Amino acid sequence: MSSSTTTAQSAAVYKADEIEPRWRERWEADRLYATPDDSDRPKWFSLTMYPYPSGILHIGHWYAFAVPDVFARFQRMRGYNVLFPMGFDAFGLPAENAAIRHNIHPASWTFENIDQMRGQYNQMGAMIDWSRQVITCSPEYYRWNQWIFLKMLERGLAYRKAGAVWWCPKDQTVLANEQVLDGNICERCGSEVVKRDLEQWYFRITEYVEELLQELDNLDWPERVKTMQRNWIGRSEGARLIFEVEGTDPLEVFTTRPDTVWGATFMVLAPEHPLVEKITTPDRAQAVEAYVTAARNQTEIERLSTDASKQKAGIFTGGYAINPVTDERIPIWIADYVLMGYGTGAIMAVPAHDERDFAFARTFDLPIRVVIQPDGETLDPATMTEAYSGDGRMVNSGHLDGTEVPASIPIVIDWLEETGRGKPEVNYRLRDWLVSRQRYWGTPIPVVYCDDCGMVPVPIDQLPVELPLDAEFTPTGQSPLVSHEGFLNTICPTCGKPARRETDTFDTFVDSSWYWYRYTSPHDDALPFDPAIAEMWTPVDLYCGGIEHAILHLLYARFFTKVLRDLGLVKHSEPFERLRNQGMILAEEGTKMSKSRGTQVSPDELVRQYGADSLRLHLMYLGPWDQGGPWNTRGITGMERFIRRVYGLVAETVEVDAGATADAETARKLERLTHKTVQRVTTDLLDFQFNTMVAALIEFSNGLNDLKTPELMAAPEWRDAIETLVLLMAPSTPYVAEELWEKLGQPYSVHTQNWPPYDPELARDDVVEVVIQINGKVRDRVVLPADASEESATAAARTAEKIAPALEGMQIVREIYVPGRLMNFVVKPR
């Protein structure tokens, strides 16, 4: 080793704790990541789901954000004007709980946490344009929640009706589903909760149900997410049938299997059905009331449980309906497995052909009638052990006996409609969105209640209706808005008389259903956002976040976009063109990280020890980003060694006096290695294969070390390769790349440079190693010219050292050649 090399390496001491703060301050002072609206570059809007300000970024936040940051930086270097903003989902229950626990106002707790988390994002080296920050608990933001609500109210998309909610008698407050533990226990006080009907606010998301369903096909989203949304929307085609009920109004039911109505031997209503009270006979009233109360206090999951050990529960009302096709008198029961929220809240029970109905009929000894017989088999109700739901032919079905199933369904629907017994219908599982929350720390709903005028919307010029900051929290958990005289008492905007404000606040999903639009013009004072600027930036090109938001958040975001479109604020119908989900980082033993079990990993400590760049690389190298995996403490040291090795390479390079000429063969090897690496890194980034991208960088540095000679290092080709390595590292390791770019004497900043191009021809290997198999088993390998024809590859494979003798006495049935990779001989004895 030369003395100059030794001197360079000793001077090249990588000190992350010195390098990273220095560049972070420089970037902030220069506003390097500020994104202009008036650029001639094509736009790219990269968005990562904003966090709740819990007070600290854990390793999961790093995993969710650092990797999309890499992609945003990559796109910027590829020539895009990249918008990569961040904000905070700052309303919500945790802040209220903290207020009660620590005797601190939710606003103080929230903003202290935001300050801390902003510092952690900056520590990460994130390319965030903080001038566009959005904080949802700020009146500057939630004013526009209220504005959108009032516009929806004008259009009939917001309405108020009675709804069943969880009520805590001790705390005298309504609880959200997530506040109810173990089925019916209050999270706050541990007492038993019950269901109660209260007036609640809803958004009419069902107005857009078909559009929400159909447009999923056009989205570049993971198929798993689209399937989850389709299932949640739950489109079903069938028929609505009318059953006359003795002594009261007719009963309507929706069914996807109208061809089985001849087998309906009883009916079942949801316990909440309004007809229950009307049809229940006096002798059944007490038992029915007790059952209804018990059923209402179960969760929907409990009621729909398919657990075989769960005894089917139900009770006879004493009432009867008339089967519309058989004119039979059939009993009406109530049962917890029928939900008021789906269909009409009533079903015709066909026990021979529906498993839940079958179990119910067996439990309560109700009649079972077979109306579909499978071909080649005869079902007997007396001996059946389960319902039959397959194909066959209709029986015991009057004039339709013998009709093939399922071709029978449209035939039956047409006949029901012709005879006035029913009509075709499409039904959806999706229900309107209940947005009322009986909490303090949320957006106030901008309506007042007047004794003379009723419910009155707050005029738009009086927005925002602000939360009072002098609210007093009590251990009961009841919203302080209920007793805050200054907030509660107001004047009716219509008549000027005393009125009271709505004390409910919005579900925090309202905040997150349009926040990315506000990033485009975060300080607009005339509208939620400037439509012209939003048209330039949206829809979002890439949205990244967890699979846990596959249904509610993403569905509500799509709904809001369609509402904003109809309000004339945007022209598109879908908010996010591409969606990518990250996996979960687990503890080393493969379980979920837990603070209580001591398995959480502190990113701050890792940054202090190894630097942010090393941690960024390590998170990408753990495995495929969309899968996640167990944490590995050892791996981060390998990433730090890689950075130190590159740091040393650059230090050696800048010490060398350039001017030499590399020999042709070595220059060609270096050129091929460089172009191949650029191709691999580019392709992997575009495919979100960050782990293999990091592997390519490591292999590039190893390859450079292998080729390194004093003569080559003095050649211009070497300098080009080293500069390319630094450029390729820039998205992943922003700090050290900036440092090395400066050491190479290049203009500030590396993050404003162009992404290096590659030539596929120059990246192509001159020779390739081809695996040779016989009947799928590897027997040998042969090195061939990269452009070898199939004929020459076959000839070389046949004469390979271990293959030629193995083929003796064998008949080659087939030859399979995968160019440049594999040759397989399928053989059999002669």
PDB file of C-alpha atoms in Angstrom, residues 357-547:
ATOM      1  CA  ASP A 357     -80.581 -21.028   9.208  1.00  0.00           C
ATOM      2  CA  PHE A 358     -79.973 -24.779   9.365  1.00  0.00           C
ATOM      3  CA  ALA A 359     -78.224 -24.555  12.744  1.00  0.00           C
ATOM      4  CA  PHE A 360     -80.991 -22.290  14.042  1.00  0.00           C
ATOM      5  CA  ALA A 361     -83.725 -24.651  12.839  1.00  0.00           C
ATOM      6  CA  ARG A 362     -82.037 -27.676  14.420  1.00  0.00           C
ATOM      7  CA  THR A 363     -81.616 -25.783  17.722  1.00  0.00           C
ATOM      8  CA  PHE A 364     -85.275 -24.742  17.903  1.00  0.00           C
ATOM      9  CA  ASP A 365     -86.838 -27.720  16.071  1.00  0.00           C
ATOM     10  CA  LEU A 366     -88.157 -25.673  13.173  1.00  0.00           C
ATOM     11  CA  PRO A 367     -89.237 -27.286   9.868  1.00  0.00           C
ATOM     12  CA  ILE A 368     -86.693 -27.858   7.089  1.00  0.00           C
ATOM     13  CA  ARG A 369     -87.851 -28.178   3.474  1.00  0.00           C
ATOM     14  CA  VAL A 370     -85.531 -29.115   0.610  1.00  0.00           C
ATOM     15  CA  VAL A 371     -86.170 -27.063  -2.526  1.00  0.00           C
ATOM     16  CA  ILE A 372     -82.904 -27.774  -4.402  1.00  0.00           C
ATOM     17  CA  GLN A 373     -81.822 -31.344  -5.046  1.00  0.00           C
ATOM     18  CA  PRO A 374     -78.271 -32.032  -6.256  1.00  0.00           C
ATOM     19  CA  ASP A 375     -77.940 -34.230  -9.334  1.00  0.00           C
ATOM     20  CA  GLY A 376     -77.566 -37.896  -8.458  1.00  0.00           C
ATOM     21  CA  GLU A 377     -78.506 -37.479  -4.803  1.00  0.00           C
ATOM     22  CA  THR A 378     -81.686 -37.107  -2.772  1.00  0.00           C
ATOM     23  CA  LEU A 379     -81.565 -34.868   0.299  1.00  0.00           C
ATOM     24  CA  ASP A 380     -83.754 -35.856   3.257  1.00  0.00           C
ATOM     25  CA  PRO A 381     -84.426 -33.119   5.854  1.00  0.00           C
ATOM     26  CA  ALA A 382     -84.643 -35.717   8.583  1.00  0.00           C
ATOM     27  CA  THR A 383     -81.103 -36.974   8.005  1.00  0.00           C
ATOM     28  CA  MET A 384     -79.303 -33.862   6.770  1.00  0.00           C
ATOM     29  CA  THR A 385     -76.344 -32.824   8.917  1.00  0.00           C
ATOM     30  CA  GLU A 386     -75.662 -29.557   7.151  1.00  0.00           C
ATOM     31  CA  ALA A 387     -77.282 -27.190   4.678  1.00  0.00           C
ATOM     32  CA  TYR A 388     -76.822 -27.769   0.952  1.00  0.00           C
ATOM     33  CA  SER A 389     -75.868 -24.617  -0.984  1.00  0.00           C
ATOM     34  CA  GLY A 390     -74.600 -26.100  -4.256  1.00  0.00           C
ATOM     35  CA  ASP A 391     -76.036 -26.491  -7.744  1.00  0.00           C
ATOM     36  CA  GLY A 392     -78.880 -28.793  -8.711  1.00  0.00           C
ATOM     37  CA  ARG A 393     -82.530 -28.586  -9.697  1.00  0.00           C
ATOM     38  CA  MET A 394     -85.502 -26.913  -8.053  1.00  0.00           C
ATOM     39  CA  VAL A 395     -88.003 -29.194  -6.271  1.00  0.00           C
ATOM     40  CA  ASN A 396     -91.067 -28.529  -4.144  1.00  0.00           C
ATOM     41  CA  SER A 397     -91.239 -25.221  -6.035  1.00  0.00           C
ATOM     42  CA  GLY A 398     -94.503 -25.421  -7.961  1.00  0.00           C
ATOM     43  CA  HIS A 399     -94.357 -24.673 -11.654  1.00  0.00           C
ATOM     44  CA  LEU A 400     -90.578 -24.140 -11.486  1.00  0.00           C
ATOM     45  CA  ASP A 401     -89.781 -27.712 -10.424  1.00  0.00           C
ATOM     46  CA  GLY A 402     -86.908 -29.080 -12.491  1.00  0.00           C
ATOM     47  CA  THR A 403     -85.369 -25.689 -13.252  1.00  0.00           C
ATOM     48  CA  GLU A 404     -81.575 -25.793 -13.126  1.00  0.00           C
ATOM     49  CA  VAL A 405     -79.783 -23.932 -10.324  1.00  0.00           C
ATOM     50  CA  PRO A 406     -78.187 -21.334 -10.438  1.00  0.00           C
ATOM     51  CA  ALA A 407     -79.699 -20.486 -13.855  1.00  0.00           C
ATOM     52  CA  SER A 408     -82.988 -20.409 -11.938  1.00  0.00           C
ATOM     53  CA  ILE A 409     -82.233 -17.149 -10.103  1.00  0.00           C
ATOM     54  CA  PRO A 410     -83.019 -14.620 -12.892  1.00  0.00           C
ATOM     55  CA  ILE A 411     -86.015 -16.744 -13.928  1.00  0.00           C
ATOM     56  CA  VAL A 412     -87.447 -16.576 -10.412  1.00  0.00           C
ATOM     57  CA  ILE A 413     -86.768 -12.840 -10.117  1.00  0.00           C
ATOM     58  CA  ASP A 414     -88.642 -12.171 -13.360  1.00  0.00           C
ATOM     59  CA  TRP A 415     -91.592 -14.265 -12.159  1.00  0.00           C
ATOM     60  CA  LEU A 416     -91.674 -12.527  -8.751  1.00  0.00           C
ATOM     61  CA  GLU A 417     -91.744  -9.134 -10.443  1.00  0.00           C
ATOM     62  CA  GLU A 418     -94.443 -10.156 -12.942  1.00  0.00           C
ATOM     63  CA  THR A 419     -96.678 -11.430 -10.158  1.00  0.00           C
ATOM     64  CA  GLY A 420     -96.071  -8.511  -7.779  1.00  0.00           C
ATOM     65  CA  ARG A 421     -94.378 -10.657  -5.146  1.00  0.00           C
ATOM     66  CA  GLY A 422     -90.966  -8.975  -5.393  1.00  0.00           C
ATOM     67  CA  LYS A 423     -88.548  -7.081  -7.569  1.00  0.00           C
ATOM     68  CA  PRO A 424     -84.868  -7.231  -8.554  1.00  0.00           C
ATOM     69  CA  GLU A 425     -82.521  -5.313  -6.310  1.00  0.00           C
ATOM     70  CA  VAL A 426     -78.840  -4.666  -5.724  1.00  0.00           C
ATOM     71  CA  ASN A 427     -77.875  -4.444  -2.087  1.00  0.00           C
ATOM     72  CA  TYR A 428     -74.709  -3.217  -0.424  1.00  0.00           C
ATOM     73  CA  ARG A 429     -73.058  -4.006   2.873  1.00  0.00           C
ATOM     74  CA  LEU A 430     -71.678  -0.459   3.061  1.00  0.00           C
ATOM     75  CA  ARG A 431     -73.531   1.795   5.472  1.00  0.00           C
ATOM     76  CA  ASP A 432     -73.484   5.572   5.812  1.00  0.00           C
ATOM     77  CA  TRP A 433     -70.586   6.921   7.837  1.00  0.00           C
ATOM     78  CA  LEU A 434     -71.390   7.837  11.441  1.00  0.00           C
ATOM     79  CA  VAL A 435     -69.189  10.886  12.114  1.00  0.00           C
ATOM     80  CA  SER A 436     -70.442  12.046  15.536  1.00  0.00           C
ATOM     81  CA  ARG A 437     -68.077  11.615  18.472  1.00  0.00           C
ATOM     82  CA  GLN A 438     -68.853  12.620  22.033  1.00  0.00           C
ATOM     83  CA  ARG A 439     -65.330  13.930  22.621  1.00  0.00           C
ATOM     84  CA  TYR A 440     -63.692  17.258  23.186  1.00  0.00           C
ATOM     85  CA  TRP A 441     -60.505  16.950  21.138  1.00  0.00           C
ATOM     86  CA  GLY A 442     -61.963  17.017  17.651  1.00  0.00           C
ATOM     87  CA  THR A 443     -63.498  19.392  15.109  1.00  0.00           C
ATOM     88  CA  PRO A 444     -66.692  20.993  16.485  1.00  0.00           C
ATOM     89  CA  ILE A 445     -69.710  20.251  14.321  1.00  0.00           C
ATOM     90  CA  PRO A 446     -70.888  23.700  13.119  1.00  0.00           C
ATOM     91  CA  VAL A 447     -74.605  23.675  13.907  1.00  0.00           C
ATOM     92  CA  VAL A 448     -76.713  25.187  16.688  1.00  0.00           C
ATOM     93  CA  TYR A 449     -80.086  24.207  18.102  1.00  0.00           C
ATOM     94  CA  CYS A 450     -82.782  26.828  18.552  1.00  0.00           C
ATOM     95  CA  ASP A 451     -86.130  26.270  20.283  1.00  0.00           C
ATOM     96  CA  ASP A 452     -87.865  28.202  17.489  1.00  0.00           C
ATOM     97  CA  CYS A 453     -85.799  27.357  14.404  1.00  0.00           C
ATOM     98  CA  GLY A 454     -84.626  23.830  15.211  1.00  0.00           C
ATOM     99  CA  MET A 455     -81.230  22.794  13.872  1.00  0.00           C
ATOM    100  CA  VAL A 456     -79.467  25.729  12.199  1.00  0.00           C
ATOM    101  CA  PRO A 457     -76.124  25.559  10.349  1.00  0.00           C
ATOM    102  CA  VAL A 458     -73.495  28.071  11.421  1.00  0.00           C
ATOM    103  CA  PRO A 459     -72.985  30.576   8.571  1.00  0.00           C
ATOM    104  CA  ILE A 460     -69.754  30.089   6.645  1.00  0.00           C
ATOM    105  CA  ASP A 461     -68.567  33.615   7.476  1.00  0.00           C
ATOM    106  CA  GLN A 462     -68.672  32.667  11.185  1.00  0.00           C
ATOM    107  CA  LEU A 463     -66.255  29.757  10.774  1.00  0.00           C
ATOM    108  CA  PRO A 464     -64.298  28.366  12.412  1.00  0.00           C
ATOM    109  CA  VAL A 465     -66.336  27.321  15.415  1.00  0.00           C
ATOM    110  CA  GLU A 466     -63.336  26.987  17.708  1.00  0.00           C
ATOM    111  CA  LEU A 467     -62.760  24.634  20.568  1.00  0.00           C
ATOM    112  CA  PRO A 468     -62.505  26.520  23.870  1.00  0.00           C
ATOM    113  CA  LEU A 469     -58.966  26.257  25.181  1.00  0.00           C
ATOM    114  CA  ASP A 470     -60.051  26.683  28.800  1.00  0.00           C
ATOM    115  CA  ALA A 471     -61.876  23.348  28.872  1.00  0.00           C
ATOM    116  CA  GLU A 472     -61.683  21.483  32.163  1.00  0.00           C
ATOM    117  CA  PHE A 473     -61.211  17.730  32.089  1.00  0.00           C
ATOM    118  CA  THR A 474     -62.598  15.464  34.784  1.00  0.00           C
ATOM    119  CA  PRO A 475     -61.803  11.826  35.519  1.00  0.00           C
ATOM    120  CA  THR A 476     -65.264  10.833  34.257  1.00  0.00           C
ATOM    121  CA  GLY A 477     -64.099  11.308  30.681  1.00  0.00           C
ATOM    122  CA  GLN A 478     -67.252  13.221  29.736  1.00  0.00           C
ATOM    123  CA  SER A 479     -66.597  15.836  27.077  1.00  0.00           C
ATOM    124  CA  PRO A 480     -66.113  19.237  28.759  1.00  0.00           C
ATOM    125  CA  LEU A 481     -68.053  20.832  25.893  1.00  0.00           C
ATOM    126  CA  VAL A 482     -71.259  19.506  27.450  1.00  0.00           C
ATOM    127  CA  SER A 483     -70.825  21.761  30.496  1.00  0.00           C
ATOM    128  CA  HIS A 484     -68.781  24.641  29.037  1.00  0.00           C
ATOM    129  CA  GLU A 485     -71.195  27.553  29.230  1.00  0.00           C
ATOM    130  CA  GLY A 486     -69.072  29.836  27.059  1.00  0.00           C
ATOM    131  CA  PHE A 487     -69.057  27.318  24.230  1.00  0.00           C
ATOM    132  CA  LEU A 488     -72.522  25.877  24.711  1.00  0.00           C
ATOM    133  CA  ASN A 489     -74.564  29.084  24.809  1.00  0.00           C
ATOM    134  CA  THR A 490     -74.763  31.089  21.595  1.00  0.00           C
ATOM    135  CA  ILE A 491     -77.175  33.031  19.389  1.00  0.00           C
ATOM    136  CA  CYS A 492     -79.310  31.519  16.637  1.00  0.00           C
ATOM    137  CA  PRO A 493     -78.004  32.810  13.274  1.00  0.00           C
ATOM    138  CA  THR A 494     -81.564  32.823  11.908  1.00  0.00           C
ATOM    139  CA  CYS A 495     -83.705  34.511  14.577  1.00  0.00           C
ATOM    140  CA  GLY A 496     -81.153  35.984  16.967  1.00  0.00           C
ATOM    141  CA  LYS A 497     -82.589  34.233  20.003  1.00  0.00           C
ATOM    142  CA  PRO A 498     -80.583  32.119  22.459  1.00  0.00           C
ATOM    143  CA  ALA A 499     -79.424  28.775  21.087  1.00  0.00           C
ATOM    144  CA  ARG A 500     -77.016  26.000  22.105  1.00  0.00           C
ATOM    145  CA  ARG A 501     -74.154  24.602  20.118  1.00  0.00           C
ATOM    146  CA  GLU A 502     -73.767  21.007  19.008  1.00  0.00           C
ATOM    147  CA  THR A 503     -71.394  19.396  21.510  1.00  0.00           C
ATOM    148  CA  ASP A 504     -70.426  16.432  19.322  1.00  0.00           C
ATOM    149  CA  THR A 505     -67.191  16.637  17.368  1.00  0.00           C
ATOM    150  CA  PHE A 506     -66.227  14.921  14.125  1.00  0.00           C
ATOM    151  CA  ASP A 507     -64.680  11.501  13.826  1.00  0.00           C
ATOM    152  CA  THR A 508     -60.947  12.088  13.251  1.00  0.00           C
ATOM    153  CA  PHE A 509     -61.215  10.167   9.978  1.00  0.00           C
ATOM    154  CA  VAL A 510     -62.813  13.378   8.661  1.00  0.00           C
ATOM    155  CA  ASP A 511     -59.490  15.178   9.203  1.00  0.00           C
ATOM    156  CA  SER A 512     -57.564  12.566   7.225  1.00  0.00           C
ATOM    157  CA  SER A 513     -60.041  12.317   4.356  1.00  0.00           C
ATOM    158  CA  TRP A 514     -58.721  15.343   2.456  1.00  0.00           C
ATOM    159  CA  TYR A 515     -55.522  16.573   4.159  1.00  0.00           C
ATOM    160  CA  TRP A 516     -53.240  16.062   1.121  1.00  0.00           C
ATOM    161  CA  TYR A 517     -55.151  18.731  -0.803  1.00  0.00           C
ATOM    162  CA  ARG A 518     -54.339  21.244   1.930  1.00  0.00           C
ATOM    163  CA  TYR A 519     -50.622  20.564   1.428  1.00  0.00           C
ATOM    164  CA  THR A 520     -50.904  22.185  -2.007  1.00  0.00           C
ATOM    165  CA  SER A 521     -51.921  25.553  -0.520  1.00  0.00           C
ATOM    166  CA  PRO A 522     -51.753  25.225   3.276  1.00  0.00           C
ATOM    167  CA  HIS A 523     -52.465  28.862   4.077  1.00  0.00           C
ATOM    168  CA  ASP A 524     -55.335  29.552   1.661  1.00  0.00           C
ATOM    169  CA  ASP A 525     -57.911  31.685   3.441  1.00  0.00           C
ATOM    170  CA  ALA A 526     -60.692  31.600   0.849  1.00  0.00           C
ATOM    171  CA  LEU A 527     -61.218  27.869   0.277  1.00  0.00           C
ATOM    172  CA  PRO A 528     -59.992  24.558   1.705  1.00  0.00           C
ATOM    173  CA  PHE A 529     -57.304  24.777  -0.991  1.00  0.00           C
ATOM    174  CA  ASP A 530     -56.629  26.667  -4.204  1.00  0.00           C
ATOM    175  CA  PRO A 531     -58.302  24.606  -6.983  1.00  0.00           C
ATOM    176  CA  ALA A 532     -55.774  25.747  -9.596  1.00  0.00           C
ATOM    177  CA  ILE A 533     -52.766  24.691  -7.513  1.00  0.00           C
ATOM    178  CA  ALA A 534     -54.492  21.458  -6.502  1.00  0.00           C
ATOM    179  CA  GLU A 535     -55.155  20.653 -10.151  1.00  0.00           C
ATOM    180  CA  MET A 536     -51.444  21.002 -10.850  1.00  0.00           C
ATOM    181  CA  TRP A 537     -50.377  18.633  -8.038  1.00  0.00           C
ATOM    182  CA  THR A 538     -53.202  16.134  -7.628  1.00  0.00           C
ATOM    183  CA  PRO A 539     -54.152  13.351  -7.783  1.00  0.00           C
ATOM    184  CA  VAL A 540     -51.355  12.019  -5.595  1.00  0.00           C
ATOM    185  CA  ASP A 541     -48.917   9.984  -7.681  1.00  0.00           C
ATOM    186  CA  LEU A 542     -47.793   7.671  -4.874  1.00  0.00           C
ATOM    187  CA  TYR A 543     -49.355   7.062  -1.460  1.00  0.00           C
ATOM    188  CA  CYS A 544     -47.531   4.921   1.097  1.00  0.00           C
ATOM    189  CA  GLY A 545     -48.818   3.563   4.383  1.00  0.00           C
ATOM    190  CA  GLY A 546     -49.946   0.575   6.392  1.00  0.00           C
ATOM    191  CA  ILE A 547     -52.387  -2.118   5.327  1.00  0.00           C
TER     192      ILE A 547
END
